[in-house]
Amino acid sequence: MEHARQVIDFDRRLSMLVMDGVERIEVAVRMQVGYVLGRSPVFAHEDPGLHRHVHRTAGRPQTGDAAPSQHAEWLRRVLERRDGSDEGFVAHFRDKHDGQMPIWALTEVMEMEHLARLYRGLHQQYAEEIARSFAVPTKTLMVSWLASLNYMRQVAAHQARLFNRKLQYAPGRPKKGQLPLLDHLRDEATAKGVFGTYNTLAVIAYLLRSIEDDPGWCRWLVDLIEEFPSSHALSPASMGVPEDWAEFELWSRS
């Protein structure tokens, strides 16, 4: 029973750390998306032409009516989020501008789910500029990472078991040499951990390094995993953690 309690406590602390890391990244993504799209028309988010994923399905099985485009469904969710916000700046736009908000302001009420969907649909030129600001080389990789971060945050927020979960949305691994800090994700010895929690933790660490001079988050995670309550059946390897992982430059304490 004592070991089970220790595992539960470890998982709780890991979930809190994941939510903290993802929230920091979310703030940075909001700011960068607002900055890049802010150079477009102020209501660019309402323009399906700005987005790549705007197709309609053949129709709803029940009625035969055309289903909403992915852009329309995304916009509906974002506006629901806006309308439910009690932030002072939202109230200002609600009172003075009939609720209409420019993209640079609307991003402030978006959560990772909204940002990930928005980013996935952006034209290449906007998406690549945003990715480069996080030292990510391609839109494809950034799309995968944002989806994985959103998934991990939802798991953590719902207090579901996290530490040895097999990820439904595993982050894409960069090619060898593309991002040296993450080269170890391509090592044959860690191939079986592709869908383990560690890969997303490594992505969080990488992104935080791109936005913070001193990502204390990385040190906190190292300290936490070093306290993992190992047993004959469980170890950090259950998370997909490779051997000697704490010695990798990604987790450097310097």
PDB file of C-alpha atoms in Angstrom:
ATOM      1  CA  MET A   1       0.000   0.000   0.000  1.00  0.00           C
ATOM      2  CA  GLU A   2       2.828   2.395   0.820  1.00  0.00           C
ATOM      3  CA  HIS A   3       4.406   1.910  -2.610  1.00  0.00           C
ATOM      4  CA  ALA A   4       1.049   2.489  -4.307  1.00  0.00           C
ATOM      5  CA  ARG A   5       0.666   5.726  -2.365  1.00  0.00           C
ATOM      6  CA  GLN A   6       4.146   6.825  -3.452  1.00  0.00           C
ATOM      7  CA  VAL A   7       3.360   6.114  -7.109  1.00  0.00           C
ATOM      8  CA  ILE A   8       0.111   8.094  -6.885  1.00  0.00           C
ATOM      9  CA  ASP A   9       1.942  11.015  -5.276  1.00  0.00           C
ATOM     10  CA  PHE A  10       4.655  10.908  -7.960  1.00  0.00           C
ATOM     11  CA  ASP A  11       2.040  10.943 -10.697  1.00  0.00           C
ATOM     12  CA  ARG A  12       0.246  13.875  -9.054  1.00  0.00           C
ATOM     13  CA  ARG A  13       3.458  15.884  -8.891  1.00  0.00           C
ATOM     14  CA  LEU A  14       4.324  14.986 -12.480  1.00  0.00           C
ATOM     15  CA  SER A  15       0.886  16.155 -13.629  1.00  0.00           C
ATOM     16  CA  MET A  16       1.337  19.485 -11.869  1.00  0.00           C
ATOM     17  CA  LEU A  17       4.735  19.943 -13.497  1.00  0.00           C
ATOM     18  CA  VAL A  18       3.351  19.096 -16.939  1.00  0.00           C
ATOM     19  CA  MET A  19       0.518  21.604 -16.556  1.00  0.00           C
ATOM     20  CA  ASP A  20       2.987  24.268 -15.459  1.00  0.00           C
ATOM     21  CA  GLY A  21       5.269  23.642 -18.445  1.00  0.00           C
ATOM     22  CA  VAL A  22       2.466  23.528 -20.987  1.00  0.00           C
ATOM     23  CA  GLU A  23       0.917  26.719 -19.596  1.00  0.00           C
ATOM     24  CA  ARG A  24       4.221  28.560 -20.034  1.00  0.00           C
ATOM     25  CA  ILE A  25       4.436  27.381 -23.621  1.00  0.00           C
ATOM     26  CA  GLU A  26       0.787  28.274 -24.189  1.00  0.00           C
ATOM     27  CA  VAL A  27       1.440  31.878 -23.139  1.00  0.00           C
ATOM     28  CA  ALA A  28       4.385  32.113 -25.532  1.00  0.00           C
ATOM     29  CA  VAL A  29       2.413  30.572 -28.407  1.00  0.00           C
ATOM     30  CA  ARG A  30      -0.479  32.978 -27.806  1.00  0.00           C
ATOM     31  CA  MET A  31       1.877  35.921 -27.972  1.00  0.00           C
ATOM     32  CA  GLN A  32       3.637  34.727 -31.125  1.00  0.00           C
ATOM     33  CA  VAL A  33       0.432  33.801 -32.968  1.00  0.00           C
ATOM     34  CA  GLY A  34      -1.068  37.176 -32.062  1.00  0.00           C
ATOM     35  CA  TYR A  35       2.078  38.945 -33.246  1.00  0.00           C
ATOM     36  CA  VAL A  36       2.345  37.128 -36.581  1.00  0.00           C
ATOM     37  CA  LEU A  37      -1.354  37.203 -37.441  1.00  0.00           C
ATOM     38  CA  GLY A  38      -1.656  40.734 -36.062  1.00  0.00           C
ATOM     39  CA  ARG A  39       0.053  41.939 -39.214  1.00  0.00           C
ATOM     40  CA  SER A  40      -2.906  40.573 -41.176  1.00  0.00           C
ATOM     41  CA  PRO A  41      -6.354  42.206 -41.202  1.00  0.00           C
ATOM     42  CA  VAL A  42      -7.500  42.695 -37.618  1.00  0.00           C
ATOM     43  CA  PHE A  43     -10.257  40.088 -37.920  1.00  0.00           C
ATOM     44  CA  ALA A  44      -8.095  37.610 -39.808  1.00  0.00           C
ATOM     45  CA  HIS A  45      -9.373  34.748 -37.648  1.00  0.00           C
ATOM     46  CA  GLU A  46     -12.836  35.180 -39.219  1.00  0.00           C
ATOM     47  CA  ASP A  47     -11.469  34.780 -42.755  1.00  0.00           C
ATOM     48  CA  PRO A  48     -11.467  31.149 -43.941  1.00  0.00           C
ATOM     49  CA  GLY A  49      -9.034  32.195 -46.656  1.00  0.00           C
ATOM     50  CA  LEU A  50      -6.314  32.556 -44.041  1.00  0.00           C
ATOM     51  CA  HIS A  51      -6.597  28.899 -43.184  1.00  0.00           C
ATOM     52  CA  ARG A  52      -5.747  25.795 -45.125  1.00  0.00           C
ATOM     53  CA  HIS A  53      -8.254  23.396 -43.538  1.00  0.00           C
ATOM     54  CA  VAL A  54     -11.565  24.859 -44.688  1.00  0.00           C
ATOM     55  CA  HIS A  55     -13.104  21.963 -46.596  1.00  0.00           C
ATOM     56  CA  ARG A  56     -16.570  20.654 -45.913  1.00  0.00           C
ATOM     57  CA  THR A  57     -17.579  17.058 -45.506  1.00  0.00           C
ATOM     58  CA  ALA A  58     -20.015  15.511 -47.947  1.00  0.00           C
ATOM     59  CA  GLY A  59     -22.884  16.063 -45.565  1.00  0.00           C
ATOM     60  CA  ARG A  60     -24.422  14.998 -42.301  1.00  0.00           C
ATOM     61  CA  PRO A  61     -25.790  11.451 -42.416  1.00  0.00           C
ATOM     62  CA  GLN A  62     -28.985  12.462 -40.632  1.00  0.00           C
ATOM     63  CA  THR A  63     -29.940  15.462 -42.755  1.00  0.00           C
ATOM     64  CA  GLY A  64     -27.690  15.517 -45.790  1.00  0.00           C
ATOM     65  CA  ASP A  65     -26.779  19.110 -44.925  1.00  0.00           C
ATOM     66  CA  ALA A  66     -23.210  20.201 -45.396  1.00  0.00           C
ATOM     67  CA  ALA A  67     -21.203  19.942 -42.186  1.00  0.00           C
ATOM     68  CA  PRO A  68     -19.405  23.040 -40.910  1.00  0.00           C
ATOM     69  CA  SER A  69     -15.886  23.542 -42.164  1.00  0.00           C
ATOM     70  CA  GLN A  70     -13.077  22.908 -39.708  1.00  0.00           C
ATOM     71  CA  HIS A  71     -12.490  26.644 -39.608  1.00  0.00           C
ATOM     72  CA  ALA A  72     -16.141  27.359 -38.786  1.00  0.00           C
ATOM     73  CA  GLU A  73     -16.142  24.785 -35.988  1.00  0.00           C
ATOM     74  CA  TRP A  74     -12.896  26.157 -34.574  1.00  0.00           C
ATOM     75  CA  LEU A  75     -14.238  29.729 -34.684  1.00  0.00           C
ATOM     76  CA  ARG A  76     -17.428  28.681 -32.906  1.00  0.00           C
ATOM     77  CA  ARG A  77     -15.422  27.210 -30.029  1.00  0.00           C
ATOM     78  CA  VAL A  78     -13.163  30.235 -29.755  1.00  0.00           C
ATOM     79  CA  LEU A  79     -16.111  32.634 -29.673  1.00  0.00           C
ATOM     80  CA  GLU A  80     -17.740  30.520 -26.966  1.00  0.00           C
ATOM     81  CA  ARG A  81     -14.542  30.858 -24.982  1.00  0.00           C
ATOM     82  CA  ARG A  82     -14.554  34.627 -25.557  1.00  0.00           C
ATOM     83  CA  ASP A  83     -18.196  34.993 -24.542  1.00  0.00           C
ATOM     84  CA  GLY A  84     -17.603  33.055 -21.334  1.00  0.00           C
ATOM     85  CA  SER A  85     -14.582  35.099 -20.301  1.00  0.00           C
ATOM     86  CA  ASP A  86     -14.746  37.600 -17.442  1.00  0.00           C
ATOM     87  CA  GLU A  87     -11.421  39.239 -18.303  1.00  0.00           C
ATOM     88  CA  GLY A  88     -11.530  43.033 -18.174  1.00  0.00           C
ATOM     89  CA  PHE A  89     -10.219  43.523 -21.694  1.00  0.00           C
ATOM     90  CA  VAL A  90     -12.872  41.145 -23.034  1.00  0.00           C
ATOM     91  CA  ALA A  91     -15.575  43.166 -21.280  1.00  0.00           C
ATOM     92  CA  HIS A  92     -14.152  46.299 -22.933  1.00  0.00           C
ATOM     93  CA  PHE A  93     -14.533  44.825 -26.410  1.00  0.00           C
ATOM     94  CA  ARG A  94     -17.948  43.461 -25.477  1.00  0.00           C
ATOM     95  CA  ASP A  95     -19.194  46.875 -24.340  1.00  0.00           C
ATOM     96  CA  LYS A  96     -17.460  49.122 -26.865  1.00  0.00           C
ATOM     97  CA  HIS A  97     -17.139  46.989 -29.981  1.00  0.00           C
ATOM     98  CA  ASP A  98     -20.111  44.586 -29.915  1.00  0.00           C
ATOM     99  CA  GLY A  99     -17.809  41.799 -28.809  1.00  0.00           C
ATOM    100  CA  GLN A 100     -15.633  41.909 -31.905  1.00  0.00           C
ATOM    101  CA  MET A 101     -11.982  41.433 -31.014  1.00  0.00           C
ATOM    102  CA  PRO A 102      -8.897  41.721 -33.216  1.00  0.00           C
ATOM    103  CA  ILE A 103      -6.823  38.572 -33.558  1.00  0.00           C
ATOM    104  CA  TRP A 104      -4.017  39.923 -31.350  1.00  0.00           C
ATOM    105  CA  ALA A 105      -6.511  40.320 -28.485  1.00  0.00           C
ATOM    106  CA  LEU A 106      -8.535  37.177 -29.138  1.00  0.00           C
ATOM    107  CA  THR A 107      -5.468  34.977 -28.809  1.00  0.00           C
ATOM    108  CA  GLU A 108      -5.327  35.999 -25.142  1.00  0.00           C
ATOM    109  CA  VAL A 109      -8.427  33.928 -24.356  1.00  0.00           C
ATOM    110  CA  MET A 110      -7.366  30.893 -26.390  1.00  0.00           C
ATOM    111  CA  GLU A 111      -6.217  27.712 -24.708  1.00  0.00           C
ATOM    112  CA  MET A 112      -3.771  25.190 -26.142  1.00  0.00           C
ATOM    113  CA  GLU A 113      -6.593  23.307 -27.869  1.00  0.00           C
ATOM    114  CA  HIS A 114      -7.647  26.412 -29.818  1.00  0.00           C
ATOM    115  CA  LEU A 115      -4.061  27.400 -30.598  1.00  0.00           C
ATOM    116  CA  ALA A 116      -3.151  23.917 -31.823  1.00  0.00           C
ATOM    117  CA  ARG A 117      -6.128  23.798 -34.174  1.00  0.00           C
ATOM    118  CA  LEU A 118      -5.510  27.319 -35.421  1.00  0.00           C
ATOM    119  CA  TYR A 119      -1.848  26.604 -36.053  1.00  0.00           C
ATOM    120  CA  ARG A 120      -2.564  23.382 -37.930  1.00  0.00           C
ATOM    121  CA  GLY A 121      -4.756  25.267 -40.391  1.00  0.00           C
ATOM    122  CA  LEU A 122      -2.477  28.238 -41.013  1.00  0.00           C
ATOM    123  CA  HIS A 123      -0.860  28.858 -44.365  1.00  0.00           C
ATOM    124  CA  GLN A 124       2.730  27.707 -44.524  1.00  0.00           C
ATOM    125  CA  GLN A 125       4.308  31.173 -44.395  1.00  0.00           C
ATOM    126  CA  TYR A 126       2.622  32.079 -41.104  1.00  0.00           C
ATOM    127  CA  ALA A 127       3.127  28.651 -39.571  1.00  0.00           C
ATOM    128  CA  GLU A 128       6.822  28.505 -40.406  1.00  0.00           C
ATOM    129  CA  GLU A 129       7.480  31.963 -38.974  1.00  0.00           C
ATOM    130  CA  ILE A 130       5.827  30.937 -35.717  1.00  0.00           C
ATOM    131  CA  ALA A 131       7.722  27.631 -35.621  1.00  0.00           C
ATOM    132  CA  ARG A 132      11.067  29.352 -36.172  1.00  0.00           C
ATOM    133  CA  SER A 133      10.447  31.606 -33.180  1.00  0.00           C
ATOM    134  CA  PHE A 134      10.543  28.429 -31.053  1.00  0.00           C
ATOM    135  CA  ALA A 135      13.580  27.013 -32.890  1.00  0.00           C
ATOM    136  CA  VAL A 136      11.390  24.365 -34.521  1.00  0.00           C
ATOM    137  CA  PRO A 137      12.412  23.705 -38.143  1.00  0.00           C
ATOM    138  CA  THR A 138       9.106  22.700 -39.738  1.00  0.00           C
ATOM    139  CA  LYS A 139       5.392  23.276 -39.479  1.00  0.00           C
ATOM    140  CA  THR A 140       4.804  19.516 -39.508  1.00  0.00           C
ATOM    141  CA  LEU A 141       6.873  19.067 -36.369  1.00  0.00           C
ATOM    142  CA  MET A 142       5.223  22.000 -34.596  1.00  0.00           C
ATOM    143  CA  VAL A 143       1.730  20.705 -35.444  1.00  0.00           C
ATOM    144  CA  SER A 144       2.617  17.354 -33.909  1.00  0.00           C
ATOM    145  CA  TRP A 145       4.129  18.906 -30.810  1.00  0.00           C
ATOM    146  CA  LEU A 146       1.210  21.226 -30.085  1.00  0.00           C
ATOM    147  CA  ALA A 147      -1.248  18.334 -30.451  1.00  0.00           C
ATOM    148  CA  SER A 148       0.800  16.227 -28.042  1.00  0.00           C
ATOM    149  CA  LEU A 149       1.083  19.054 -25.513  1.00  0.00           C
ATOM    150  CA  ASN A 150      -2.657  19.614 -25.639  1.00  0.00           C
ATOM    151  CA  TYR A 151      -3.265  15.892 -25.066  1.00  0.00           C
ATOM    152  CA  MET A 152      -0.835  15.720 -22.133  1.00  0.00           C
ATOM    153  CA  ARG A 153      -2.386  18.776 -20.532  1.00  0.00           C
ATOM    154  CA  GLN A 154      -5.876  17.291 -20.778  1.00  0.00           C
ATOM    155  CA  VAL A 155      -4.712  14.028 -19.210  1.00  0.00           C
ATOM    156  CA  ALA A 156      -2.986  15.910 -16.396  1.00  0.00           C
ATOM    157  CA  ALA A 157      -5.920  18.262 -15.818  1.00  0.00           C
ATOM    158  CA  HIS A 158      -8.345  15.352 -15.485  1.00  0.00           C
ATOM    159  CA  GLN A 159      -6.053  13.685 -12.934  1.00  0.00           C
ATOM    160  CA  ALA A 160      -5.734  10.563 -15.066  1.00  0.00           C
ATOM    161  CA  ARG A 161      -2.671   8.360 -14.721  1.00  0.00           C
ATOM    162  CA  LEU A 162       0.140  10.039 -16.608  1.00  0.00           C
ATOM    163  CA  PHE A 163       3.585   8.672 -15.820  1.00  0.00           C
ATOM    164  CA  ASN A 164       3.415   5.404 -17.806  1.00  0.00           C
ATOM    165  CA  ARG A 165       0.636   6.307 -20.214  1.00  0.00           C
ATOM    166  CA  LYS A 166       0.988   5.271 -23.839  1.00  0.00           C
ATOM    167  CA  LEU A 167       0.383   8.498 -25.701  1.00  0.00           C
ATOM    168  CA  GLN A 168      -2.477   8.718 -28.184  1.00  0.00           C
ATOM    169  CA  TYR A 169      -0.764  11.790 -29.625  1.00  0.00           C
ATOM    170  CA  ALA A 170       2.966  11.159 -29.538  1.00  0.00           C
ATOM    171  CA  PRO A 171       5.142  14.105 -30.587  1.00  0.00           C
ATOM    172  CA  GLY A 172       6.990  13.823 -33.865  1.00  0.00           C
ATOM    173  CA  ARG A 173      10.715  13.141 -33.528  1.00  0.00           C
ATOM    174  CA  PRO A 174      13.065  15.410 -35.479  1.00  0.00           C
ATOM    175  CA  LYS A 175      15.498  13.804 -37.881  1.00  0.00           C
ATOM    176  CA  LYS A 176      18.982  13.054 -36.598  1.00  0.00           C
ATOM    177  CA  GLY A 177      21.053  16.223 -36.607  1.00  0.00           C
ATOM    178  CA  GLN A 178      18.039  18.476 -37.127  1.00  0.00           C
ATOM    179  CA  LEU A 179      17.739  19.399 -33.443  1.00  0.00           C
ATOM    180  CA  PRO A 180      20.809  18.032 -31.627  1.00  0.00           C
ATOM    181  CA  LEU A 181      19.224  18.438 -28.180  1.00  0.00           C
ATOM    182  CA  LEU A 182      16.609  15.868 -29.226  1.00  0.00           C
ATOM    183  CA  ASP A 183      18.821  13.497 -31.225  1.00  0.00           C
ATOM    184  CA  HIS A 184      18.495  10.885 -28.487  1.00  0.00           C
ATOM    185  CA  LEU A 185      14.802  10.475 -29.315  1.00  0.00           C
ATOM    186  CA  ARG A 186      15.977   8.761 -32.507  1.00  0.00           C
ATOM    187  CA  ASP A 187      18.361   6.358 -30.797  1.00  0.00           C
ATOM    188  CA  GLU A 188      17.566   2.711 -31.411  1.00  0.00           C
ATOM    189  CA  ALA A 189      17.783   2.013 -27.695  1.00  0.00           C
ATOM    190  CA  THR A 190      14.866   4.362 -27.015  1.00  0.00           C
ATOM    191  CA  ALA A 191      12.723   3.356 -29.996  1.00  0.00           C
ATOM    192  CA  LYS A 192      10.319   1.390 -27.802  1.00  0.00           C
ATOM    193  CA  GLY A 193       9.660   4.549 -25.811  1.00  0.00           C
ATOM    194  CA  VAL A 194       8.287   6.509 -28.768  1.00  0.00           C
ATOM    195  CA  PHE A 195       4.782   6.500 -27.283  1.00  0.00           C
ATOM    196  CA  GLY A 196       5.958   6.982 -23.701  1.00  0.00           C
ATOM    197  CA  THR A 197       5.526  10.086 -21.600  1.00  0.00           C
ATOM    198  CA  TYR A 198       9.230  10.923 -21.766  1.00  0.00           C
ATOM    199  CA  ASN A 199       9.132  12.067 -25.382  1.00  0.00           C
ATOM    200  CA  THR A 200       6.586  14.781 -24.646  1.00  0.00           C
ATOM    201  CA  LEU A 201       8.483  15.795 -21.514  1.00  0.00           C
ATOM    202  CA  ALA A 202      11.564  16.237 -23.717  1.00  0.00           C
ATOM    203  CA  VAL A 203       9.564  18.402 -26.132  1.00  0.00           C
ATOM    204  CA  ILE A 204       8.317  20.573 -23.260  1.00  0.00           C
ATOM    205  CA  ALA A 205      11.901  20.995 -22.066  1.00  0.00           C
ATOM    206  CA  TYR A 206      13.092  21.908 -25.561  1.00  0.00           C
ATOM    207  CA  LEU A 207      10.383  24.508 -26.112  1.00  0.00           C
ATOM    208  CA  LEU A 208      10.925  26.049 -22.689  1.00  0.00           C
ATOM    209  CA  ARG A 209      14.617  26.417 -23.497  1.00  0.00           C
ATOM    210  CA  SER A 210      13.612  28.440 -26.553  1.00  0.00           C
ATOM    211  CA  ILE A 211      11.542  30.901 -24.523  1.00  0.00           C
ATOM    212  CA  GLU A 212      13.304  31.073 -21.133  1.00  0.00           C
ATOM    213  CA  ASP A 213      16.933  31.864 -20.332  1.00  0.00           C
ATOM    214  CA  ASP A 214      16.914  29.607 -17.291  1.00  0.00           C
ATOM    215  CA  PRO A 215      14.287  26.883 -17.588  1.00  0.00           C
ATOM    216  CA  GLY A 216      14.101  25.796 -13.966  1.00  0.00           C
ATOM    217  CA  TRP A 217      11.368  23.432 -15.114  1.00  0.00           C
ATOM    218  CA  CYS A 218      14.022  21.105 -16.539  1.00  0.00           C
ATOM    219  CA  ARG A 219      15.824  20.865 -13.198  1.00  0.00           C
ATOM    220  CA  TRP A 220      12.571  20.274 -11.358  1.00  0.00           C
ATOM    221  CA  LEU A 221      11.713  17.400 -13.668  1.00  0.00           C
ATOM    222  CA  VAL A 222      15.159  15.825 -13.253  1.00  0.00           C
ATOM    223  CA  ASP A 223      14.791  16.035  -9.477  1.00  0.00           C
ATOM    224  CA  LEU A 224      11.308  14.538  -9.610  1.00  0.00           C
ATOM    225  CA  ILE A 225      12.227  11.581 -11.810  1.00  0.00           C
ATOM    226  CA  GLU A 226      15.256  10.867  -9.639  1.00  0.00           C
ATOM    227  CA  GLU A 227      12.732  10.386  -6.815  1.00  0.00           C
ATOM    228  CA  PHE A 228      10.686   7.865  -8.820  1.00  0.00           C
ATOM    229  CA  PRO A 229       9.395   5.131  -6.460  1.00  0.00           C
ATOM    230  CA  SER A 230      10.959   2.207  -8.321  1.00  0.00           C
ATOM    231  CA  SER A 231       9.976  -1.416  -7.713  1.00  0.00           C
ATOM    232  CA  HIS A 232      10.511  -4.750  -9.467  1.00  0.00           C
ATOM    233  CA  ALA A 233       7.668  -3.820 -11.843  1.00  0.00           C
ATOM    234  CA  LEU A 234       8.059  -0.057 -12.200  1.00  0.00           C
ATOM    235  CA  SER A 235      10.966   2.240 -12.967  1.00  0.00           C
ATOM    236  CA  PRO A 236      11.583   5.442 -14.946  1.00  0.00           C
ATOM    237  CA  ALA A 237      11.868   3.168 -17.983  1.00  0.00           C
ATOM    238  CA  SER A 238       8.092   2.708 -17.610  1.00  0.00           C
ATOM    239  CA  MET A 239       7.829   6.305 -18.826  1.00  0.00           C
ATOM    240  CA  GLY A 240      10.085   5.677 -21.811  1.00  0.00           C
ATOM    241  CA  VAL A 241      13.008   7.358 -20.039  1.00  0.00           C
ATOM    242  CA  PRO A 242      16.317   6.245 -21.640  1.00  0.00           C
ATOM    243  CA  GLU A 243      19.379   5.245 -19.642  1.00  0.00           C
ATOM    244  CA  ASP A 244      21.650   8.092 -18.560  1.00  0.00           C
ATOM    245  CA  TRP A 245      18.973  10.548 -19.686  1.00  0.00           C
ATOM    246  CA  ALA A 246      19.825  13.149 -17.054  1.00  0.00           C
ATOM    247  CA  GLU A 247      23.302  13.488 -18.580  1.00  0.00           C
ATOM    248  CA  PHE A 248      21.919  14.687 -21.927  1.00  0.00           C
ATOM    249  CA  GLU A 249      22.499  18.353 -22.708  1.00  0.00           C
ATOM    250  CA  LEU A 250      18.730  18.892 -22.855  1.00  0.00           C
ATOM    251  CA  TRP A 251      18.577  18.411 -19.090  1.00  0.00           C
ATOM    252  CA  SER A 252      21.771  20.286 -18.259  1.00  0.00           C
ATOM    253  CA  ARG A 253      21.687  22.129 -14.946  1.00  0.00           C
ATOM    254  CA  SER A 254      24.081  24.807 -16.158  1.00  0.00           C
TER     255      SER A 254
END
